[in-house]
mmCIF file of C-alpha atoms and ligand atoms in Angstrom:
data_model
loop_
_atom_site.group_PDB
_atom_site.id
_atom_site.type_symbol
_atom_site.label_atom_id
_atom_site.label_comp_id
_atom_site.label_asym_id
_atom_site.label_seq_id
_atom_site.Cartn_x
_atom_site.Cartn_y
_atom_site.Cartn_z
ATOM 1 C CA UNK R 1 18.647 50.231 28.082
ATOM 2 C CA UNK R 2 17.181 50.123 24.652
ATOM 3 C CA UNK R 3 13.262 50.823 24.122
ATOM 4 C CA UNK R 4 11.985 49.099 21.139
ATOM 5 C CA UNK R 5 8.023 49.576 21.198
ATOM 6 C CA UNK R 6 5.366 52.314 21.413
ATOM 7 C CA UNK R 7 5.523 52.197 25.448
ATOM 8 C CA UNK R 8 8.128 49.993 26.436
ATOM 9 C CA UNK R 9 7.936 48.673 30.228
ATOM 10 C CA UNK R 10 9.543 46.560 32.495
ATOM 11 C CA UNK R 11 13.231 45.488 31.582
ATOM 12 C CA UNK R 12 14.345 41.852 31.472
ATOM 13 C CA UNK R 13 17.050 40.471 33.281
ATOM 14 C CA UNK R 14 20.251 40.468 31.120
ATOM 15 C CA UNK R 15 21.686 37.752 29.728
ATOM 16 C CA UNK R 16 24.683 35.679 31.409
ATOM 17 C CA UNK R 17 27.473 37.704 30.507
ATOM 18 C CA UNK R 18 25.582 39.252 27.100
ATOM 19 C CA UNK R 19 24.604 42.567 25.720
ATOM 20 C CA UNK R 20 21.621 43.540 28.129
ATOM 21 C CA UNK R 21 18.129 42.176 26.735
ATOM 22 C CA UNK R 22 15.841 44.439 25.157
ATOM 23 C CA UNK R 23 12.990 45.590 27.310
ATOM 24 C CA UNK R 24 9.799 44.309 27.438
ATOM 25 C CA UNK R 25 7.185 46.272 24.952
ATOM 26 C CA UNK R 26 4.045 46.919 24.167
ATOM 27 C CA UNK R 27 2.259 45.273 21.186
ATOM 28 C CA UNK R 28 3.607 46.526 18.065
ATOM 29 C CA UNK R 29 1.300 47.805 15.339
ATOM 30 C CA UNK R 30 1.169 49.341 11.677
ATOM 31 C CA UNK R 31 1.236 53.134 12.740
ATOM 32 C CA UNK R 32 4.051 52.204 15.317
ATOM 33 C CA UNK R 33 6.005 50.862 12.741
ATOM 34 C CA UNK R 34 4.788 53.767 10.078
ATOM 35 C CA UNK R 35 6.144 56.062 12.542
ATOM 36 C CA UNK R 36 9.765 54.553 12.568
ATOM 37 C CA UNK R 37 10.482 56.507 9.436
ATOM 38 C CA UNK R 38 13.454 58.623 10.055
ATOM 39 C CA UNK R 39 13.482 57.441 13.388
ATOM 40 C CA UNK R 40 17.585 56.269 12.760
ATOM 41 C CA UNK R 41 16.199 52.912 14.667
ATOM 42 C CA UNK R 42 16.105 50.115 12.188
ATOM 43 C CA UNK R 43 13.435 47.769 11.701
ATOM 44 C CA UNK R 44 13.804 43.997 12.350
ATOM 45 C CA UNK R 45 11.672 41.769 11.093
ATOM 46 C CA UNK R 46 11.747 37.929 10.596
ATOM 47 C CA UNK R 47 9.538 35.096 9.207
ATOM 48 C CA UNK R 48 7.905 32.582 11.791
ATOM 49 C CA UNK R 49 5.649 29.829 10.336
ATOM 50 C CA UNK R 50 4.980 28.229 14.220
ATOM 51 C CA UNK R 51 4.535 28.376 17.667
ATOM 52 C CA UNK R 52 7.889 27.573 18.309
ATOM 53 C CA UNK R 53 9.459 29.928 15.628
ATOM 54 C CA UNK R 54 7.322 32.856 16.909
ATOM 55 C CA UNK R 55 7.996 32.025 20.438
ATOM 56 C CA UNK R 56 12.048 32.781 19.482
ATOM 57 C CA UNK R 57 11.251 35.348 17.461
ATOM 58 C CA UNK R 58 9.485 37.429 20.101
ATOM 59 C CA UNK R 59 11.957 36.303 22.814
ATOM 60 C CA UNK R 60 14.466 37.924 20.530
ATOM 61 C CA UNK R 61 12.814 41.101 20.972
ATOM 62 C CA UNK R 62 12.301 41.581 17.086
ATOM 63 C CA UNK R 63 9.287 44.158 16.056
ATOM 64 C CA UNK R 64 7.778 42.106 13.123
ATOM 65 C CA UNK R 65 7.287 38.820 12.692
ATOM 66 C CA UNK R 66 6.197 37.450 9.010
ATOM 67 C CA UNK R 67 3.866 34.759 8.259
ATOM 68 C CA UNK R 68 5.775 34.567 4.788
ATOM 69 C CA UNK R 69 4.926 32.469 1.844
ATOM 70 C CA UNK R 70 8.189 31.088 1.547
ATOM 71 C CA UNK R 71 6.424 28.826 4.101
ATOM 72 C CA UNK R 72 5.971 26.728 0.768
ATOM 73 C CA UNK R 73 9.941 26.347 0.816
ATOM 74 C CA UNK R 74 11.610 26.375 4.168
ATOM 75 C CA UNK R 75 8.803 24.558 5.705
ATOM 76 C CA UNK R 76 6.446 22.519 3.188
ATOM 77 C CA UNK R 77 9.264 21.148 1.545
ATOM 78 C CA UNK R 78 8.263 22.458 -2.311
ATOM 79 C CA UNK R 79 10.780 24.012 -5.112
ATOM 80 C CA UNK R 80 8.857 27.532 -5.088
ATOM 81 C CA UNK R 81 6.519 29.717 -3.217
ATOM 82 C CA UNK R 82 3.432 29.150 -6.016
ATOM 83 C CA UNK R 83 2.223 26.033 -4.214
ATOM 84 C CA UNK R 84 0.685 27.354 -0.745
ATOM 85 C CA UNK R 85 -3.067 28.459 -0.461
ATOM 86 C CA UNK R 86 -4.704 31.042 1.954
ATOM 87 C CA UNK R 87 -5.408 27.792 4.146
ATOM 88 C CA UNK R 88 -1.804 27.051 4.167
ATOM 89 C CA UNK R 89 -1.266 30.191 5.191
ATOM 90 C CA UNK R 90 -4.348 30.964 8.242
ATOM 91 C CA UNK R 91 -3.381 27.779 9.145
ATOM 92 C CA UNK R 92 0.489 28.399 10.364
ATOM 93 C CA UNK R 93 -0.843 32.498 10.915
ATOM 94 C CA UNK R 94 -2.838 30.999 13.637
ATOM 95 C CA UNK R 95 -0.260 28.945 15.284
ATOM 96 C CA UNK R 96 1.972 31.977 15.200
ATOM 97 C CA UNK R 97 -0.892 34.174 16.583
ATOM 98 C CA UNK R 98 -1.714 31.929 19.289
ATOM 99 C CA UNK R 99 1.425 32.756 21.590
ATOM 100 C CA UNK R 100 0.279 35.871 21.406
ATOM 101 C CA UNK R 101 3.657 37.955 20.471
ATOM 102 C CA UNK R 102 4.206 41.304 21.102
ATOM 103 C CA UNK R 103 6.066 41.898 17.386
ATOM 104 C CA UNK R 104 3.328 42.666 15.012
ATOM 105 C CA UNK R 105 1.858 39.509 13.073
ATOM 106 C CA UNK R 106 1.887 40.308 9.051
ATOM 107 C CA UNK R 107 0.751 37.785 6.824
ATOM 108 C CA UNK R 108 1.491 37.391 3.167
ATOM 109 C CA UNK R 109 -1.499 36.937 0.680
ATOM 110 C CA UNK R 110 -0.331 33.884 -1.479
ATOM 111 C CA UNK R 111 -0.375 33.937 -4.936
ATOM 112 C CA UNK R 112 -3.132 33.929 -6.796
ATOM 113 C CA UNK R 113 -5.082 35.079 -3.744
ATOM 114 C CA UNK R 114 -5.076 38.926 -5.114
ATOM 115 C CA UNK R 115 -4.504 38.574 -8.791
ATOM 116 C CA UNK R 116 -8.022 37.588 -9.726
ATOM 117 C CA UNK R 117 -9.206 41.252 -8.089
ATOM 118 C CA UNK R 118 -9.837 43.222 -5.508
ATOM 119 C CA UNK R 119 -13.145 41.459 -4.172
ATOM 120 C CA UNK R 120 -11.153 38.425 -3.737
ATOM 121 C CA UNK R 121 -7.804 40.581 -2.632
ATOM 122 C CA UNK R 122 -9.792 41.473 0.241
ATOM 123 C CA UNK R 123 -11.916 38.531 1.267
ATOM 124 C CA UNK R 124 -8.743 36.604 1.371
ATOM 125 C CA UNK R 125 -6.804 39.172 3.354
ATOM 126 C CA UNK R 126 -9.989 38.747 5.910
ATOM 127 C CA UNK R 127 -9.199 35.100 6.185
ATOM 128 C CA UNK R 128 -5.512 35.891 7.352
ATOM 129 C CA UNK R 129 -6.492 38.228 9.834
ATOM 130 C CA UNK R 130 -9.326 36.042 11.359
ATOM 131 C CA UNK R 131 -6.893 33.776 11.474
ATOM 132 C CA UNK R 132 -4.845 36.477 13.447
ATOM 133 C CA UNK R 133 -2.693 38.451 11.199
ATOM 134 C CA UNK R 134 -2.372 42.461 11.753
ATOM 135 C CA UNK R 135 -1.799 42.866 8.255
ATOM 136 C CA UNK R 136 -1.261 41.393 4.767
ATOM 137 C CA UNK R 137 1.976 41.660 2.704
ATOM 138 C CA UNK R 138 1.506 41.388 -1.133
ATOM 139 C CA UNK R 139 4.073 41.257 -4.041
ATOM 140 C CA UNK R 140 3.755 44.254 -7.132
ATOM 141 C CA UNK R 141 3.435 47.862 -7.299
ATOM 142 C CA UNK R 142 1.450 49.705 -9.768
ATOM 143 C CA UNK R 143 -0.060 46.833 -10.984
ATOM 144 C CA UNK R 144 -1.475 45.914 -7.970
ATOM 145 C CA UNK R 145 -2.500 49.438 -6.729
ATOM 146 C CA UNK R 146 -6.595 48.615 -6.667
ATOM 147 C CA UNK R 147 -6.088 45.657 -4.298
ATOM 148 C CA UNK R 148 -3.911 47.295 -2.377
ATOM 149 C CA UNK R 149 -6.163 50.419 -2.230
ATOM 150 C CA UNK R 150 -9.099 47.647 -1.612
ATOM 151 C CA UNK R 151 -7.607 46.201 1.186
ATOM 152 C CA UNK R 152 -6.814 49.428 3.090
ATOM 153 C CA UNK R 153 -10.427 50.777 2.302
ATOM 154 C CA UNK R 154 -11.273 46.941 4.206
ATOM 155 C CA UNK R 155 -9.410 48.222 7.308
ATOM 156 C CA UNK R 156 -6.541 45.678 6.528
ATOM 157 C CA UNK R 157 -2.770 47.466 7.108
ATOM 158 C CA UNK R 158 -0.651 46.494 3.693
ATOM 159 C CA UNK R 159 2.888 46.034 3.720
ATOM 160 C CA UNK R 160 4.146 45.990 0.078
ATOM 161 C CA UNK R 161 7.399 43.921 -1.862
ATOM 162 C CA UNK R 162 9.144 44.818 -4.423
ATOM 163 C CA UNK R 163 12.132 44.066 -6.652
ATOM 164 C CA UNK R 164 12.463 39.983 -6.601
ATOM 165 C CA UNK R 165 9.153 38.940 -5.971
ATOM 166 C CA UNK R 166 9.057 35.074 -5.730
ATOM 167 C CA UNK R 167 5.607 34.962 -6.989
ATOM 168 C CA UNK R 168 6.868 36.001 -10.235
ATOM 169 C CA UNK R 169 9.486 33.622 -10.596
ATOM 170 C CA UNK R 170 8.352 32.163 -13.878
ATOM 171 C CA UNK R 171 7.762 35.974 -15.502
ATOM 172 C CA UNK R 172 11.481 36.367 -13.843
ATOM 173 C CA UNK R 173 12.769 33.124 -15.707
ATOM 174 C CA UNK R 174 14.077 32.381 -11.460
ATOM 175 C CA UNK R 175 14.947 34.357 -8.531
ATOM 176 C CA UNK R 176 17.074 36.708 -9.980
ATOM 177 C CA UNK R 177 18.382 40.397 -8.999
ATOM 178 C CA UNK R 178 16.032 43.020 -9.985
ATOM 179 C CA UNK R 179 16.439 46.655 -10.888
ATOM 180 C CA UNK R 180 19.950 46.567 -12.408
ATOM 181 C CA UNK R 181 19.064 48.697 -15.404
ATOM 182 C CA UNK R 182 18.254 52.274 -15.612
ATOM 183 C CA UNK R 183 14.579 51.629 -16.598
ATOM 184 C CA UNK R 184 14.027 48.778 -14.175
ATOM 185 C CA UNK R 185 15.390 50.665 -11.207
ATOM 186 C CA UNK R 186 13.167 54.069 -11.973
ATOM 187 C CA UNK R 187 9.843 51.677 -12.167
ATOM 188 C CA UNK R 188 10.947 50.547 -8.626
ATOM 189 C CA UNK R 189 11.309 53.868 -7.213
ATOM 190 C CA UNK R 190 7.873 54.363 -9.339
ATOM 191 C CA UNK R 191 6.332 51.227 -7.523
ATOM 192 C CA UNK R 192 7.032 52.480 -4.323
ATOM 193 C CA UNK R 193 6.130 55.434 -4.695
ATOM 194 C CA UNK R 194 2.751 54.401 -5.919
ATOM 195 C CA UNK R 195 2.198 52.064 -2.796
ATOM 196 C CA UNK R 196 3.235 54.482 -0.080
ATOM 197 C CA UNK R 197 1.053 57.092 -1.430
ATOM 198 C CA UNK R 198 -1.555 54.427 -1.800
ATOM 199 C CA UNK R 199 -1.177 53.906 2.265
ATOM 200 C CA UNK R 200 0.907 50.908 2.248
ATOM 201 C CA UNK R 201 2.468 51.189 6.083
ATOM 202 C CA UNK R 202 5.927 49.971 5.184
ATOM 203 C CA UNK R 203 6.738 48.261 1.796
ATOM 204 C CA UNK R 204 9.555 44.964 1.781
ATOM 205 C CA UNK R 205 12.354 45.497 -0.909
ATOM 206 C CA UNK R 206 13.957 42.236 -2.039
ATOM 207 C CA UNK R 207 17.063 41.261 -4.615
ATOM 208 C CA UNK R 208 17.664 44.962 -5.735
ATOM 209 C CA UNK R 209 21.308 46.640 -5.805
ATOM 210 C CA UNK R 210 21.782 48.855 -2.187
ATOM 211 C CA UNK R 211 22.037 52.188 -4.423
ATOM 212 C CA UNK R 212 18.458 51.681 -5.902
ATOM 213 C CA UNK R 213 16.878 50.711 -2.522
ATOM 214 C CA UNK R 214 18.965 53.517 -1.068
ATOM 215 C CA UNK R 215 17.088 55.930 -3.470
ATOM 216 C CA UNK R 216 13.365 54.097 -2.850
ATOM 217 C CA UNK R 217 14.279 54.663 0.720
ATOM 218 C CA UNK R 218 14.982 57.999 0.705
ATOM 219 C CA UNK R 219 11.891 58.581 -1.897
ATOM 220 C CA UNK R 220 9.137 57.202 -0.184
ATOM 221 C CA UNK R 221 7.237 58.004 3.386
ATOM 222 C CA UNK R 222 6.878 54.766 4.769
ATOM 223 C CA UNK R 223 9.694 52.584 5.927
ATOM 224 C CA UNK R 224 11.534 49.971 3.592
ATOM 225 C CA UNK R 225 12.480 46.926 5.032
ATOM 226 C CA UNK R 226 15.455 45.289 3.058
ATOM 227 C CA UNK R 227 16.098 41.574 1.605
ATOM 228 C CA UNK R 228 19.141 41.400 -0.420
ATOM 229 C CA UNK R 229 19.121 45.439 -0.712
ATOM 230 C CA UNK R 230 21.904 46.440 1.105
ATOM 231 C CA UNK R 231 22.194 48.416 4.487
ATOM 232 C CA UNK R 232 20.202 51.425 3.252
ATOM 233 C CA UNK R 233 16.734 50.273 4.199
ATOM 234 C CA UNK R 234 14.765 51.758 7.162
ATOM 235 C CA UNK R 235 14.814 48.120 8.342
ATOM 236 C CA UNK R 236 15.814 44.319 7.240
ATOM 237 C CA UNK R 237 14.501 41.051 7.515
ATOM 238 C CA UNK R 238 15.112 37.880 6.987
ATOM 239 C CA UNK R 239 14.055 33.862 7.025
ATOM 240 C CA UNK R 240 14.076 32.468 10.353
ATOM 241 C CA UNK R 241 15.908 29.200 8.847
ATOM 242 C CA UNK R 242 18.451 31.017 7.074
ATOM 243 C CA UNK R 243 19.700 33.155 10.095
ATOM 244 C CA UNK R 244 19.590 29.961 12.191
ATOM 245 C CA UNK R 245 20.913 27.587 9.870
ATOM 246 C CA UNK R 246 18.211 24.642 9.719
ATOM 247 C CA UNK R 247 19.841 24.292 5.856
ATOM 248 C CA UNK R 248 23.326 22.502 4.519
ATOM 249 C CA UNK R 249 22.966 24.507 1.778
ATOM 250 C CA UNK R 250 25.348 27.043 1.220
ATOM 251 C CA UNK R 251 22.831 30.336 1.866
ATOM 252 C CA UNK R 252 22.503 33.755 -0.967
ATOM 253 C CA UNK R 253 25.141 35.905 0.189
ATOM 254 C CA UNK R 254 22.948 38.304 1.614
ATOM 255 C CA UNK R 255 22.318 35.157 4.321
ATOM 256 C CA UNK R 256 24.402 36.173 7.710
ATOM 257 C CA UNK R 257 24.328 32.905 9.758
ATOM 258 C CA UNK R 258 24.476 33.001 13.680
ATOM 259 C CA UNK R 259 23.660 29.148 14.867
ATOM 260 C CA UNK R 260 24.292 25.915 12.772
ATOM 261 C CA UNK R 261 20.886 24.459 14.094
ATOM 262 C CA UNK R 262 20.591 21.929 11.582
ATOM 263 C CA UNK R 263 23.826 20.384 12.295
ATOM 264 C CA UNK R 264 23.162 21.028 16.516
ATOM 265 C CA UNK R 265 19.720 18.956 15.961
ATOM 266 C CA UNK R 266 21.266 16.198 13.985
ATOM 267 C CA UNK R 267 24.004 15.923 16.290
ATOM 268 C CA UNK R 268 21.279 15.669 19.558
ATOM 269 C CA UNK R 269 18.936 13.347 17.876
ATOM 270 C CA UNK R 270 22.081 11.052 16.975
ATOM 271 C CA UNK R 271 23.093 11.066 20.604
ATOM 272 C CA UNK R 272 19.511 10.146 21.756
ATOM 273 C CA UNK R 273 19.374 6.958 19.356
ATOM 274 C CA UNK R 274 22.625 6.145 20.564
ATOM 275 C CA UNK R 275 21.394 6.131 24.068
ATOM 276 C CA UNK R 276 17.995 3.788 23.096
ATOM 277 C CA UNK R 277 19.883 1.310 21.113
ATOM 278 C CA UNK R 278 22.739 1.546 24.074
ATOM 279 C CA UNK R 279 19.918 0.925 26.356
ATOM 280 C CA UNK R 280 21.278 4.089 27.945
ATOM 281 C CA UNK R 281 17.936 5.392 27.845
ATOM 282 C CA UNK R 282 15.466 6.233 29.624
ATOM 283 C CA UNK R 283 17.319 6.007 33.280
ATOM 284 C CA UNK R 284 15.579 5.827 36.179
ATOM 285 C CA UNK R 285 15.274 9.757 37.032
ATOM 286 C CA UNK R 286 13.427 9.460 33.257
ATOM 287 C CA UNK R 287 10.957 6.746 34.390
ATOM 288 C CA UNK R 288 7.681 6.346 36.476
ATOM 289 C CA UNK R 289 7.780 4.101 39.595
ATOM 290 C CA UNK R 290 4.757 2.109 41.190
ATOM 291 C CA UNK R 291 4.788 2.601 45.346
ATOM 292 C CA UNK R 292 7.295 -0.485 46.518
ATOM 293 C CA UNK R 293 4.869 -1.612 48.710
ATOM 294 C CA UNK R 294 2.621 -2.051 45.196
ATOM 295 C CA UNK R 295 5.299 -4.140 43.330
ATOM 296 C CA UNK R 296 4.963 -7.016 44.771
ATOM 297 C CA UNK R 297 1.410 -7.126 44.914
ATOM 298 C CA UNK R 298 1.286 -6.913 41.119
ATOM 299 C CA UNK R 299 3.976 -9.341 40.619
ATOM 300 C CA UNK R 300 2.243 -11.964 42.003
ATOM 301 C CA UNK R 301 -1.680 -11.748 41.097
HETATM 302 O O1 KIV B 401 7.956 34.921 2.319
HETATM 303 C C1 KIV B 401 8.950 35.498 2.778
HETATM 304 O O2 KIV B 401 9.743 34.941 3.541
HETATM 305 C C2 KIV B 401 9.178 36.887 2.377
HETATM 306 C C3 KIV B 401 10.464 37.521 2.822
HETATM 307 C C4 KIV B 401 11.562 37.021 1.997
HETATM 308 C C5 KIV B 401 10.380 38.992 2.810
HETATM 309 O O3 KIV B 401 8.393 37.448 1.700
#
């Protein structure tokens, strides 16, 4: 049986007829997932913006779960990540927090939450982890190095991202590939380098060719979780709706799809209307009965 956390415990009954179910573990935290580098085990990680989501997500047996700012898209409904605040984001951290999972809770800092400076870098990143986060992801490398070095003096784990950094999608003229040149791909493997020597525990890499993350990878200490970078990451994540298919939209091709939830919902909620306006619904199993004895009584006050 597979052990995925620092002291892994009791096992959980298998699945009918499925691959057995990963054991039960202990909370998972920044050094635990520091010390994965090299380990050959790869990282999962995936986004979880609720109760609900976080609730699957730990069922699942994954060892991260992200309170991501693309919150602003899958969830809020908006074109870009640019529009959610550090409310938005203790807000759903909290709900997330509250079921008390045992991956490890990162939050990301929003944008324009660290780029006014490191006082406010790390004031905000206190509101996320009152609010129950483990740690704070941010977006940038070199550029970002004081608040990142801020945070960490604050006590405050920081995962970093790199490559395509929604936050920058104006600067990027959209959410495009990054690191396809020569010079772009060596300021990545600068960038990381820079924020795992800085103490960042684990740093994301997003929209970059697999031989450039490959290279980060192999240059830096901490491990690099992969979004659109190819299989030669020390882990990968991705969005909880994209994996389960809440979306008709076709997904990027670095999307692999295992339910069609959207669809499955649809479907069940059309079924249920059917049944009220069929007057199929609720039956009498569904419904709440006086004592007979009481009926009558109350029929004829
Ligand atoms: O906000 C998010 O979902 C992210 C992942 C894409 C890594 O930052």
């Amino acid at each position: 049986m597979a052990t995925y956390g620092p002291e892994s415990t009791t096992p959980t009954t298998p699945p009918m007829g499925g691959a057995p179910a990963p054991a039960r573990r202990s909370k998972v935290t920044a050094p635990w997932v520091r010390s994965r580098k090299g380990s050959g085990q790869p990282l999962v990680m995936v986004t979880a913006y609720d109760a609900p989501s976080a609730r699957v997500a730990d069922g699942a047996g994954v060892d991260l779960v992200l309170v991501g700012d693309s919150l602003a898209m899958v969830v809020l409904g908006y074109e870009d990540t640019l529009h959610v605040t550090v409310e938005d984001m203790a807000h759903h951290t909290a709900a997330v927090a509250r079921t008390s999972p045992t991956p490890m809770v990162v939050a990301d800092l929003p944008w324009m939450s660290y780029h006014t400076g490191a006082y406010d870098a790390v004031r905000n990143a206190a509101v996320l982890v009152r609010a129950g986060a483990q740690a704070v992801k941010l977006e940038g490398g070199r550029k970002r190095l004081e608040v990142v070095e801020a945070i960490i003096d604050a006590e405050i784990p920081v995962m970093g991202h790199l490559g395509l950094t929604p936050q920058s999608f104006h600067s990027m003229g959209g959410f495009k590939v990054q690191g396809k040149d020569l010079e772009a791909a060596k300021a990545l493997i600068d960038d990381a380098r820079a924020l795992s020597d800085a103490g960042c525990f684990a740093i994301v890499l997003e929209g970059i060719p697999d031989v450039v993350a490959q290279l980060i990878t192999e240059s830096v200490a901490v491990p690099t979780i992969g979004i659109g970078a190819g299989p030669h990451c020390d882990g990968q994540v991705l969005v909880f709706h994209d994996v389960l298919g809440f979306d008709e939209q076709r997904p990027p091709k670095f999307v692999r799809r295992y339910a069609a939830l959207q669809a499955e919902a649809t479907s069940a909620l059309s079924r249920w209307a059917e049944d009220v306006r069929a007057g199929r619904f609720p039956d009498d199993g569904e419904t709440y009965h006086l004592a007979a004895n009481a009926v009558p009584a109350l029929i004829h006050q």
